[in-house]
Short mmCIF file of C-alpha atoms and ligand atoms in Angstrom, two decimals:
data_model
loop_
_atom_site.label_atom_id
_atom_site.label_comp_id
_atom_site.label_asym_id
_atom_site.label_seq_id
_atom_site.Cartn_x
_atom_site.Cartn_y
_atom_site.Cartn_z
CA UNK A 16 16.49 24.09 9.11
CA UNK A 17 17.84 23.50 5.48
CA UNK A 18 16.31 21.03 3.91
CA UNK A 19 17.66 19.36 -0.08
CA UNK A 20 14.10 18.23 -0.50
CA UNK A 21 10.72 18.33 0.38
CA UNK A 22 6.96 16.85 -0.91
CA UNK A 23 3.74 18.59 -0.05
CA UNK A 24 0.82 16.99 -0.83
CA UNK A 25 -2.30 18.75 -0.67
CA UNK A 26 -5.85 17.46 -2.32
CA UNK A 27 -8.38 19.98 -3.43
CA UNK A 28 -11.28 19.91 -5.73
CA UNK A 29 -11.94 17.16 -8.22
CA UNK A 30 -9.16 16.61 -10.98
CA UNK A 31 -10.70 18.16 -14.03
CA UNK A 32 -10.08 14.96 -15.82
CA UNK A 33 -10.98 12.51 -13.50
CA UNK A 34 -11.13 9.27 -15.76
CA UNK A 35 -7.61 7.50 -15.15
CA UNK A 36 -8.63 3.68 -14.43
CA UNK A 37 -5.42 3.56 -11.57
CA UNK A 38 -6.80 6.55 -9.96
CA UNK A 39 -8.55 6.55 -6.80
CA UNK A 40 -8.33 9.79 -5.73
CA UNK A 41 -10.91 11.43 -8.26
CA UNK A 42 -13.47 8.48 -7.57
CA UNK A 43 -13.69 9.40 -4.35
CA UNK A 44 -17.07 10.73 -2.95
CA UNK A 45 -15.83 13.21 -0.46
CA UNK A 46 -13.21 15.82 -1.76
CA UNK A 47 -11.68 18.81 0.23
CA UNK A 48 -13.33 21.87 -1.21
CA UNK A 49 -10.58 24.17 0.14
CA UNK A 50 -10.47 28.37 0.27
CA UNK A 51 -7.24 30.24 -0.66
CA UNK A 52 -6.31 30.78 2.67
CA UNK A 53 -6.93 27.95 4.07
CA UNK A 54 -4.63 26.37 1.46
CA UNK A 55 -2.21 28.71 1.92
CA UNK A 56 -2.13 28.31 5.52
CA UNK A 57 -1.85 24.36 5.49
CA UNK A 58 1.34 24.84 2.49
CA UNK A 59 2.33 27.71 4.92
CA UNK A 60 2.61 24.95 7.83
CA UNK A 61 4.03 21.80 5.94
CA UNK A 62 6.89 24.80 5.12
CA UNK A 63 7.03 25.75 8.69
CA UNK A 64 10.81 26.05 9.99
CA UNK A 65 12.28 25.42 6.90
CA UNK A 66 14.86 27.93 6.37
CA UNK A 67 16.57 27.10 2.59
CA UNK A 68 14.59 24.25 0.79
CA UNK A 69 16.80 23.22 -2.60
CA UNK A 70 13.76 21.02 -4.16
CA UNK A 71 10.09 20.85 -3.61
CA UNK A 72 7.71 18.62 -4.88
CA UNK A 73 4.16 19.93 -4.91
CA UNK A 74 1.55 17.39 -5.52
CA UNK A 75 -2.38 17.81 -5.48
CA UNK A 76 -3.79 14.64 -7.50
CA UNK A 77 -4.64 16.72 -10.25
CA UNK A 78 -3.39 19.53 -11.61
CA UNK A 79 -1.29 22.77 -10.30
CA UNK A 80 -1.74 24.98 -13.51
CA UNK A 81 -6.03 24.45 -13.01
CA UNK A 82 -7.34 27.32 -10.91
CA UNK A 83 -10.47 24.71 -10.15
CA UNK A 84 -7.85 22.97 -7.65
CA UNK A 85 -4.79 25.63 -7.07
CA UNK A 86 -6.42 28.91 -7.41
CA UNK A 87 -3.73 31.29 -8.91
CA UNK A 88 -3.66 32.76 -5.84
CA UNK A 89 -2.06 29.98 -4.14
CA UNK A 90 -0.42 29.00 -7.39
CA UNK A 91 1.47 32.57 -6.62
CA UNK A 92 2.22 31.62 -2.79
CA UNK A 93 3.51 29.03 -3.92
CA UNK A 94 6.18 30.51 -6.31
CA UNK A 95 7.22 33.48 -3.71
CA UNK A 96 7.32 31.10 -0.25
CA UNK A 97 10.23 29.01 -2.68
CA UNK A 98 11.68 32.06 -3.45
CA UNK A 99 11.77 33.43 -0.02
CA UNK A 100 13.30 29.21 0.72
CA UNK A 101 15.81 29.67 -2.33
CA UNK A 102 14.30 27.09 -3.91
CA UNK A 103 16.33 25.43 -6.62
CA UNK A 104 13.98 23.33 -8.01
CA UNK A 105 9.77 23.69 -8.20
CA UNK A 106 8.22 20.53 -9.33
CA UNK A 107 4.81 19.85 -9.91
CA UNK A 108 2.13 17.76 -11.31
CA UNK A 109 -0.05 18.81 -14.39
CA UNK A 110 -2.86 17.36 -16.90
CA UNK A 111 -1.99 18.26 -20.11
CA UNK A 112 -4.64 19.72 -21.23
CA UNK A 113 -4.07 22.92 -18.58
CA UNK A 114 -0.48 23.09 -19.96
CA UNK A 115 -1.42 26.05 -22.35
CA UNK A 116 0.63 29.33 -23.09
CA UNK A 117 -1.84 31.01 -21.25
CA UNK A 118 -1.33 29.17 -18.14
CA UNK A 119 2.76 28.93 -18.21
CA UNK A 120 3.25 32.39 -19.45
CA UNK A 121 1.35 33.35 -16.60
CA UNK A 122 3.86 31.43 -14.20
CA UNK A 123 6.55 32.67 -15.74
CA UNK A 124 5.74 36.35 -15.74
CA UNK A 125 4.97 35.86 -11.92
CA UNK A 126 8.70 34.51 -11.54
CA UNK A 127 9.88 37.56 -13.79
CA UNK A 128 7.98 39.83 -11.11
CA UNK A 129 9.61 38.24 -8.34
CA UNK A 130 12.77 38.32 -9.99
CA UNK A 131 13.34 34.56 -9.58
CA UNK A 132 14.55 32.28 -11.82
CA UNK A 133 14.14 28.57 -10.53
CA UNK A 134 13.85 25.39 -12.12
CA UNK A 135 10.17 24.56 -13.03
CA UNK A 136 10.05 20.98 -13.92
CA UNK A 137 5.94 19.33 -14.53
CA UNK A 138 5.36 16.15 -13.86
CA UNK A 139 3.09 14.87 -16.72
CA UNK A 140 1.49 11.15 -16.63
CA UNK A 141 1.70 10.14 -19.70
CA UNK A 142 1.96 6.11 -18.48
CA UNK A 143 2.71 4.59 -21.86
CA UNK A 144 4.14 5.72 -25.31
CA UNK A 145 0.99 4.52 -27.04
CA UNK A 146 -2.16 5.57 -27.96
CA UNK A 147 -4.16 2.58 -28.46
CA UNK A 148 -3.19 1.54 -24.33
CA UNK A 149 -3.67 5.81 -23.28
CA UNK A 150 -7.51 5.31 -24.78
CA UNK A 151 -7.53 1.82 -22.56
CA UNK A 152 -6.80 3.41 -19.40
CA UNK A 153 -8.60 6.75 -20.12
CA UNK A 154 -5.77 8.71 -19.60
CA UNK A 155 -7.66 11.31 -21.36
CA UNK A 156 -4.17 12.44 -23.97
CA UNK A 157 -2.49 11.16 -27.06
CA UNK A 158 0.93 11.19 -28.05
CA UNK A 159 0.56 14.29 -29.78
CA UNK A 160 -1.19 16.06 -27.03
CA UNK A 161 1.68 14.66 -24.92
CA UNK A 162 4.79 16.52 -26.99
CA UNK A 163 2.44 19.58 -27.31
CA UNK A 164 2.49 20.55 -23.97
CA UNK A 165 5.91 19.64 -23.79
CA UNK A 166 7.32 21.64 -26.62
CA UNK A 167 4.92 24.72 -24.54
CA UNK A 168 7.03 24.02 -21.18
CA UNK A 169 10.60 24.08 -23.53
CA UNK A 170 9.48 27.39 -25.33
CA UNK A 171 9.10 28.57 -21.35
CA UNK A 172 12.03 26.98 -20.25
CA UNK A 173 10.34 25.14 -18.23
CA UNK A 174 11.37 21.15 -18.02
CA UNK A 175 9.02 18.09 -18.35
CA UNK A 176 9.14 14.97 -15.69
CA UNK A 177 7.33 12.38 -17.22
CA UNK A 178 6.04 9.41 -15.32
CA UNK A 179 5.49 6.22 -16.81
CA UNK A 180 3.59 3.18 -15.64
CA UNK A 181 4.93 -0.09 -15.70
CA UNK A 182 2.64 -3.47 -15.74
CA UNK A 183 -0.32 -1.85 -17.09
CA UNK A 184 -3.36 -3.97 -17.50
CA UNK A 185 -4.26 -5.35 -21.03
CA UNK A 186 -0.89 -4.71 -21.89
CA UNK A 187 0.60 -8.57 -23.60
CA UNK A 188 4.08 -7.28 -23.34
CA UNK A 189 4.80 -4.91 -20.14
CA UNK A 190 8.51 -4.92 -20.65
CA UNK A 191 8.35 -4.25 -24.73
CA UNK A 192 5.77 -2.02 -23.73
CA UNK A 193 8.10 -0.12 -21.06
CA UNK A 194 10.98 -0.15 -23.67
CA UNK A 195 8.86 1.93 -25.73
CA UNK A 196 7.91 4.14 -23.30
CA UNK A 197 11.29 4.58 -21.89
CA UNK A 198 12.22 5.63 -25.30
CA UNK A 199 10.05 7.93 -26.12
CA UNK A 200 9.81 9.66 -23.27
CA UNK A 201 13.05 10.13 -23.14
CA UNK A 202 13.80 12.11 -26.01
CA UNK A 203 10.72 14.67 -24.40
CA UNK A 204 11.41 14.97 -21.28
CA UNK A 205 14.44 16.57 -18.85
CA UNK A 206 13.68 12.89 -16.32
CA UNK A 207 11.75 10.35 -16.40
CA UNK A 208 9.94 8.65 -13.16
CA UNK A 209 9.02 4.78 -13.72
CA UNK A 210 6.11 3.67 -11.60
CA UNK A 211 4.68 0.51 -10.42
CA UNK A 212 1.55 0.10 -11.50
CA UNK A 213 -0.90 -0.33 -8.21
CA UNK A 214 -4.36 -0.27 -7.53
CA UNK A 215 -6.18 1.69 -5.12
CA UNK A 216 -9.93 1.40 -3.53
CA UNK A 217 -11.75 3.30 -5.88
CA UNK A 218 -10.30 3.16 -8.94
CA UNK A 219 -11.24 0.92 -12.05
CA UNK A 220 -7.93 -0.91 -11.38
CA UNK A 221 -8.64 -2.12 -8.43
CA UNK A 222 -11.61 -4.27 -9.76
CA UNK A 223 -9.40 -5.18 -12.40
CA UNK A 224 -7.59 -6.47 -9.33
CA UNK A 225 -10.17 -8.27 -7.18
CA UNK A 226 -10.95 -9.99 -10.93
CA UNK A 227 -8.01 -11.67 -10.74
CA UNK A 228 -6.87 -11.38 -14.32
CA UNK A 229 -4.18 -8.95 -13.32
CA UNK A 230 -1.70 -8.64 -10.04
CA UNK A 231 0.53 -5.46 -9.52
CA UNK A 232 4.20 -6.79 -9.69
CA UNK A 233 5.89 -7.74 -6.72
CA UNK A 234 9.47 -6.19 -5.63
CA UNK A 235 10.98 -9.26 -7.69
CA UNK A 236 9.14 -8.99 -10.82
CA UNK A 237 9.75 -4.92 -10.40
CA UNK A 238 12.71 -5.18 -10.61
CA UNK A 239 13.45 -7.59 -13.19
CA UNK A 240 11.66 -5.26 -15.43
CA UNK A 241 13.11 -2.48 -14.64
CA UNK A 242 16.30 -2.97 -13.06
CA UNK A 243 18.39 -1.80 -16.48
CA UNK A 244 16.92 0.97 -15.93
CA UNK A 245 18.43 1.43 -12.92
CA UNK A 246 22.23 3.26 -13.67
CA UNK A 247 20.55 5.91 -16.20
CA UNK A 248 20.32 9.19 -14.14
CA UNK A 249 17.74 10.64 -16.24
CA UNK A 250 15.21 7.77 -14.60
CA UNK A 251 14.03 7.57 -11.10
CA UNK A 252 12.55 4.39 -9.94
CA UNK A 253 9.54 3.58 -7.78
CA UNK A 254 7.85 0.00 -6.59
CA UNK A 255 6.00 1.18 -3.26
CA UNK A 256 5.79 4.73 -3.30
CA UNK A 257 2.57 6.01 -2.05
CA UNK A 258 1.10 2.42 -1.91
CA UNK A 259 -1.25 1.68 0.94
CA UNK A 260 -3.53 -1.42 2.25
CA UNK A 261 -6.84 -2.78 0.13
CA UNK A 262 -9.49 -0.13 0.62
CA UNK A 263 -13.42 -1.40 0.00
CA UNK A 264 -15.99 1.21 -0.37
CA UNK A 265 -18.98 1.02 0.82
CA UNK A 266 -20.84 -0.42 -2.22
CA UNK A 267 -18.35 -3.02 -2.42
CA UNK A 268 -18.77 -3.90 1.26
CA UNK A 269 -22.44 -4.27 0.94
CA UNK A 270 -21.64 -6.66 -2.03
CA UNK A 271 -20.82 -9.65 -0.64
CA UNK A 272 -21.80 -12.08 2.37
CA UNK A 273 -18.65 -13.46 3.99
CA UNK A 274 -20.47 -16.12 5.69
CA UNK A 275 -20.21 -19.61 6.33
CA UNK A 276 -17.60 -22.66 6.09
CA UNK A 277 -16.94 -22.94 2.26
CA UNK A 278 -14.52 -22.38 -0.84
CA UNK A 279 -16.38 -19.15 -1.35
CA UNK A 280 -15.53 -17.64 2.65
CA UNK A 281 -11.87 -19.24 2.11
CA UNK A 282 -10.60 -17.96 -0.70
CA UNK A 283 -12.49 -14.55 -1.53
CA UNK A 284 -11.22 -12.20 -4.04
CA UNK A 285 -11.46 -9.89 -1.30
CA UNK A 286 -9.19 -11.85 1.33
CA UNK A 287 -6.65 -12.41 -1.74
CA UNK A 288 -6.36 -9.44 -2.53
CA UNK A 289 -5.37 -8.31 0.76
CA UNK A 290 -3.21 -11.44 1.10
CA UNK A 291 -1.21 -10.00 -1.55
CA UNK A 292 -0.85 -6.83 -0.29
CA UNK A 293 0.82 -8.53 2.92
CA UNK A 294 3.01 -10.85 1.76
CA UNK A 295 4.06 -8.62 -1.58
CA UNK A 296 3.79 -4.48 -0.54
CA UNK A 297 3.24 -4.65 3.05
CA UNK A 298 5.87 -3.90 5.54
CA UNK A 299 5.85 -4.67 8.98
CA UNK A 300 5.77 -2.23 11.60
CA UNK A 301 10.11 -2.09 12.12
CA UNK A 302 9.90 -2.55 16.29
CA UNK A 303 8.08 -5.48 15.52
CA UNK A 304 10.95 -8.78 15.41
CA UNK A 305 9.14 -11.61 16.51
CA UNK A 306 6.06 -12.88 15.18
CA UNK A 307 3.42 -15.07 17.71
CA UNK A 308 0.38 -16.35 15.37
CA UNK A 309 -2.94 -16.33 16.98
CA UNK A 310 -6.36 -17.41 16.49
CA UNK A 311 -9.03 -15.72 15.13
CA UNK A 312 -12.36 -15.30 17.23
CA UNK A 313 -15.92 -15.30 16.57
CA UNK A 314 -15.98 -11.64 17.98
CA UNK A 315 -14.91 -9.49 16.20
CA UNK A 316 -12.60 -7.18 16.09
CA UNK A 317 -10.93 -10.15 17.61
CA UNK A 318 -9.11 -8.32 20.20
CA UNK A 319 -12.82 -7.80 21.85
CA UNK A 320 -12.76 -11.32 22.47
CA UNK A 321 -12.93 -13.10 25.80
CA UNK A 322 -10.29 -15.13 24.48
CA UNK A 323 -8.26 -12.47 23.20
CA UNK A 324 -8.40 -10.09 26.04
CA UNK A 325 -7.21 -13.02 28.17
CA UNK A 326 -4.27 -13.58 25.90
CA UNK A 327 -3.62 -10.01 25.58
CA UNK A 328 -3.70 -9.00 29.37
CA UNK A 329 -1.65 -12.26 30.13
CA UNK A 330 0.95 -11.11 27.00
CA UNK A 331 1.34 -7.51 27.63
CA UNK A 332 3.34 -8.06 30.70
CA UNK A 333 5.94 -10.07 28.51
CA UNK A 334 9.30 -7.92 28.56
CA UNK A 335 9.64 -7.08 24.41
CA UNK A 336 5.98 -7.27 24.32
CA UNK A 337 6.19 -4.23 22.10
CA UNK A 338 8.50 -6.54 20.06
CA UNK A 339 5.98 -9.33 19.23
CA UNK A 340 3.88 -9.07 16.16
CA UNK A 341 0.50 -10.95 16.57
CA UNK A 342 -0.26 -12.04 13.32
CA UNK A 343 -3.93 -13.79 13.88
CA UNK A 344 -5.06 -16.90 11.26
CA UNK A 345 -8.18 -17.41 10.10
CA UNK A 346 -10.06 -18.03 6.71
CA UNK A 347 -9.11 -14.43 5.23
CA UNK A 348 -5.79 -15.45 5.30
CA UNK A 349 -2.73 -13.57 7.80
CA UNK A 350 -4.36 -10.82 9.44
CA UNK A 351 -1.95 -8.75 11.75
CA UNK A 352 -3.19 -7.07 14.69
CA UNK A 353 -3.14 -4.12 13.01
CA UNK A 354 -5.31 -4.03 10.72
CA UNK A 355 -7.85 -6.25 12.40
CA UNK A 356 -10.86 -3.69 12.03
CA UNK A 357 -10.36 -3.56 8.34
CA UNK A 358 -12.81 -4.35 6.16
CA UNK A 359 -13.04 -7.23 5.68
CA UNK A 360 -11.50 -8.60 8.74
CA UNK A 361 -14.34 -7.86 11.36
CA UNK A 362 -17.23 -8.53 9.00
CA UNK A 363 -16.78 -12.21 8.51
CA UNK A 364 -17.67 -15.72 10.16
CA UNK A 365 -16.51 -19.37 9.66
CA UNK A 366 -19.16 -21.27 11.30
CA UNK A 367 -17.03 -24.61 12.75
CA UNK A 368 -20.43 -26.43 12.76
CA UNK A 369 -20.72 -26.06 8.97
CA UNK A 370 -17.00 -27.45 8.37
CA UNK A 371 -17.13 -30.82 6.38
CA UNK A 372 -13.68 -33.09 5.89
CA UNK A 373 -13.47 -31.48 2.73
CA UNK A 374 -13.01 -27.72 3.21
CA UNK A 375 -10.50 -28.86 6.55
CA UNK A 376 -8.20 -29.86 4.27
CA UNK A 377 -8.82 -26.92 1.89
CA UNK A 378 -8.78 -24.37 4.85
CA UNK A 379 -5.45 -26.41 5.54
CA UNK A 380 -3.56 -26.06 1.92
CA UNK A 381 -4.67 -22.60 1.02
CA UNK A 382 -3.72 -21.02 4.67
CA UNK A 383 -0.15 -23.09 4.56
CA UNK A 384 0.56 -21.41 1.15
CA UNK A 385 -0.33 -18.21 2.78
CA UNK A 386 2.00 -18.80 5.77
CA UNK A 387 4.32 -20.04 3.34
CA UNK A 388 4.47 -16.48 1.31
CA UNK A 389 4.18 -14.48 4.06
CA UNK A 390 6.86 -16.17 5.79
CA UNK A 391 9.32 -16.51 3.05
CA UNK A 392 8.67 -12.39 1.63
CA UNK A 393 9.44 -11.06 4.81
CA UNK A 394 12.44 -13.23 6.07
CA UNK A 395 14.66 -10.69 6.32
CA UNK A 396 12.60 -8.03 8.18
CA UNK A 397 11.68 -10.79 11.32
CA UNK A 398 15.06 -12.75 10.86
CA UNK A 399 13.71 -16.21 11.94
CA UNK A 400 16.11 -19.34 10.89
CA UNK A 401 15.96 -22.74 12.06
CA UNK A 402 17.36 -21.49 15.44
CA UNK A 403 14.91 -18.30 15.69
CA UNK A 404 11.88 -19.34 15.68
CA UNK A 405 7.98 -17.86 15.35
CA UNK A 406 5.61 -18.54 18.12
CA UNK A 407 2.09 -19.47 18.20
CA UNK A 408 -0.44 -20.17 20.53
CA UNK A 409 -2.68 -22.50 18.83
CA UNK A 410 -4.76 -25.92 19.47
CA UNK A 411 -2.31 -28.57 18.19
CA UNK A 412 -5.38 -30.04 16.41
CA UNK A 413 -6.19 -26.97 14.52
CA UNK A 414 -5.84 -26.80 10.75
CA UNK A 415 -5.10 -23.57 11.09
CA UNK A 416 -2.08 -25.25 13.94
CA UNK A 417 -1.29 -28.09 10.92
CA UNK A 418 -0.94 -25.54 8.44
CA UNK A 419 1.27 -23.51 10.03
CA UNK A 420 3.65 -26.17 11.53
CA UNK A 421 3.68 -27.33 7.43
CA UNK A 422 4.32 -23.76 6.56
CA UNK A 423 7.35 -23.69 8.62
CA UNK A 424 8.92 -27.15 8.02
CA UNK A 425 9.32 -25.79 4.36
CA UNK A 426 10.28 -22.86 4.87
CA UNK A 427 12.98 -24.12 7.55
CA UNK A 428 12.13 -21.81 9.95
CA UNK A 429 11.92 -22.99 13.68
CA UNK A 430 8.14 -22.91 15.14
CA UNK A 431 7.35 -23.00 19.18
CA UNK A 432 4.06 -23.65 20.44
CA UNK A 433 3.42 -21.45 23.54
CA UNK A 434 -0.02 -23.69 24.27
CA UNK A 435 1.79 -26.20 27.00
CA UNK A 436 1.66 -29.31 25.71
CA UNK A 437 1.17 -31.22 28.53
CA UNK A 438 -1.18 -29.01 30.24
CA UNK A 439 -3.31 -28.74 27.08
CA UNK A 440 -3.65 -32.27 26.59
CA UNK A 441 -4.59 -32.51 30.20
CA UNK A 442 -7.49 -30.23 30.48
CA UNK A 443 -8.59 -31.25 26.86
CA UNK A 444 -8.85 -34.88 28.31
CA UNK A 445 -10.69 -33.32 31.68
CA UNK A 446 -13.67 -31.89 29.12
CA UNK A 447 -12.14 -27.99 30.08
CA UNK A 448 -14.30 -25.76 28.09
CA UNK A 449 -12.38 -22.47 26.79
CA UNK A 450 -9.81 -23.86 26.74
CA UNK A 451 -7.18 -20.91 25.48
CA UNK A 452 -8.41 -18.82 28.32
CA UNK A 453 -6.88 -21.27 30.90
CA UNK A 454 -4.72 -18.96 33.77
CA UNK A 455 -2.50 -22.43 33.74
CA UNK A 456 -2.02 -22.19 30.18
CA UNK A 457 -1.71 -18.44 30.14
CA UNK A 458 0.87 -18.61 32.89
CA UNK A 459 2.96 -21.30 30.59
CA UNK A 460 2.66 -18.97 27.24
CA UNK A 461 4.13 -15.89 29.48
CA UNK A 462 6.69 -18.46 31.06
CA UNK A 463 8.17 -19.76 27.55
CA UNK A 464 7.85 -16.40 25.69
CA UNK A 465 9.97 -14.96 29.05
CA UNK A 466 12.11 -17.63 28.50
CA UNK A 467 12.82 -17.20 24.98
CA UNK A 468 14.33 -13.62 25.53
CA UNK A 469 12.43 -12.20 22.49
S1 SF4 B 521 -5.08 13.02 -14.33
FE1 SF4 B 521 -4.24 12.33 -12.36
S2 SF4 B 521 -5.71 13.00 -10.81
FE2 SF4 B 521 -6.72 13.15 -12.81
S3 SF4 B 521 -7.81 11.23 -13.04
FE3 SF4 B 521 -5.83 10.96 -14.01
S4 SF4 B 521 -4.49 10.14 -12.41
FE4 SF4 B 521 -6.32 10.96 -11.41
#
């Protein structure tokens, strides 16, 4: 198989530096402590049938060039398995304080050896042209260390790929800020890579996050700062690379108490946070083209519910079932199916019995604008309209029912309510207890879903 380009990423050993506030990776408790050949053997497999391999990207969350996290040994596999793939192009990430002659003459008498000549590009973070912000974030260099190690690569011929981070925290202007950058890395380095700025579980950023003073841009925002950006070939542009869902650790989990009917249980950092993650980064699964919002369930994860495993069983012989996205509402906000086990999205309760008129019609206005977002960010991925609509299976009477029927009318999208309408208000009026659960109302959701043709 020939392949233009391929990224490895393997994590071993703590990153020497370890300090970044974006970086998650080197907060983490448990790090693969991994021998030379087992290293070898799992770069040996993620190479595995590649015949001729024109660019690879070799990333380990720290740095190549320190023998702490590539040994040398495996810095040298490295080098001979892309000669043996005619390799055009070896990229990889480095600290700056391991880019020393030492360290690159070494690769590049190992290349001589081999009698290889490839590219050897090192991706340096160096985040933002300025000092004061690079002491901020703890990046750990300065400016001058910065074109140091860079005038080292050039004297080796080597190239420098310098990645910048746009929307940094504490910064009053992020697009005079990125100008800067932009600038200045550009006279230093052979490309520059512009990144969006996103926290992960463990790092310092994240709390930044769940503080609420600062919000990682959406695609729109992204792009309005960087879209000039766009046409220059020396700059590669990325919103969502390597972004993934709101990850608590344990002492974070242990925090809080997500109890009870109030302000507090509604509107969470931690469900907001997560909120924004769906309706801003998250994509949804692409088989999935037709959403059907459920409730949420005192059990949890929900789908260990009576209710839900009544809804489910009844559901899964819908044809398209694979098609439908249940998207369950509660007071965390949206929470697809998916990631219903998340933290913290099976250790919460809303006690009904503690709701007071008040925090209805809170629970009502904050879960509409949530609908609202969600609905309106991913139009294009579910393609509802006024004629397609979204399901549910909801009590009409439901604020969680009200605010999603609101949510819709603004957003002009077309809502159907598989709970029969007639039957519902009929069993309602004969006291029926469990009422969602109902085989005659289970029957009628399968019979208008069938006859929707999802
Ligand atoms: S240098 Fe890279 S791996 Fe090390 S702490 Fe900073 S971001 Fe994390």
């Amino acid at each position: 198989m020939e392949l233009e380009t391929k990224t490895i990423i393997i994590e071993n050993n703590r990153c020497a530096w370890g300090k970044c506030i974006f970086c998650s990776f080197s907060k983490k408790r448990d790090i693969p402590v991994l021998g030379e050949n087992r290293l070898n053997q799992l770069i040996e497999n993620e190479l595995k049938g590649i015949t001729t391999l024109k660019q690879l990207k070799f990333f380990n969350s720290g740095s190549f060039l320190d023998a702490n996290q590539i040994p040398v040994f495996v810095q040298d596999f490295v080098l001979k398995k892309c000669k043996e793939l005619k390799t055009e192009e070896l990229i990889f990430e480095c600290h700056p304080m391991f880019i020393t002659d030492k360290n690159i003459e070494r690769i590049r008498k190992t290349l001589d050896s081999l009698n290889y000549n490839p590219k050897i590009s090192v991706a340096i973070g160096l985040e933002t042209a300025d000092d004061r912000m690079l002491k901020k974030i703890k990046k750990g260099i300065t400016l001058q260390s910065f074109e140091k190690a860079v005038g080292l690569l050039k004297k080796y011929n080597f190239y420098a790929r310098t990645y910048l981070m746009a929307n940094l925290p504490y910064e009053k202007d992020v697009e005079k800020s990125l100008d800067r950058s932009v600038d200045f890395a550009l006279k230093h380095s052979e490309k520059i890579c512009i990144i969006n700025t996103y926290p992960y579980g463990y790092a310092e950023l994240f709390d930044i996050w769940l503080s609420r003073k600062w919000h990682p841009l959406n695609k729109k925002d992204f792009e309005n700062l960087t879209g000039k950006y766009k046409k220059n070939k020396k700059i590669e542009i990325y919103f969502d690379d390597f972004i993934s869902y709101p990850k608590f650790s344990i002492a974070k989990q242990k925090k809080v108490d997500l109890y009870g009917a109030n302000k507090f249980n509604l509107t969470h950092p931690y469900y907001e946070v997560w909120q924004e993650y769906l309706a801003d980064f998250y994509l949804p699964p692409k088989i999935k083209n037709c959403i059907l919002f459920l409730p949420c369930s005192f059990r949890k994860p929900y789908s260990m519910s009576k209710t839900h495993k009544a809804i489910l069983e009844r559901l899964k012989s819908v044809f398209g079932y694979e098609k439908i996205h249940q998207i369950m509402i509660s007071n965390p906000g949206l929470i697809p199916r998916e990631f219903e086990s998340k933290y913290p999205f099976a250790n919460y309760d809303w006690s009904e019995a503690q709701e007071t008129p008040a925090i209805k019609k809170l629970y009502t206005k904050v879960t509409q604008e949530r609908i609202e977002k969600y609905l309106e960010n991913h139009r294009a991925h579910y393609a509802y309209t006024s004629k397609k609509p979204v399901f549910c299976y909801l009590k009409y009477e439901s604020e969680s029912y009200i605010a999603l029927e609101n949510a819709c009318k603004k957003q002009n999208i077309a809502l159907v309510n598989l709970l029969d309408k007639e039957a519902y208000d009929f069993l309602k009026k004969e006291g029926m207890r469990s009422i969602l659960t109902n085989q005659i109302l289970l029957d009628k959701m399968f019979l208008h879903i069938a006859k929707a043709k999802i």
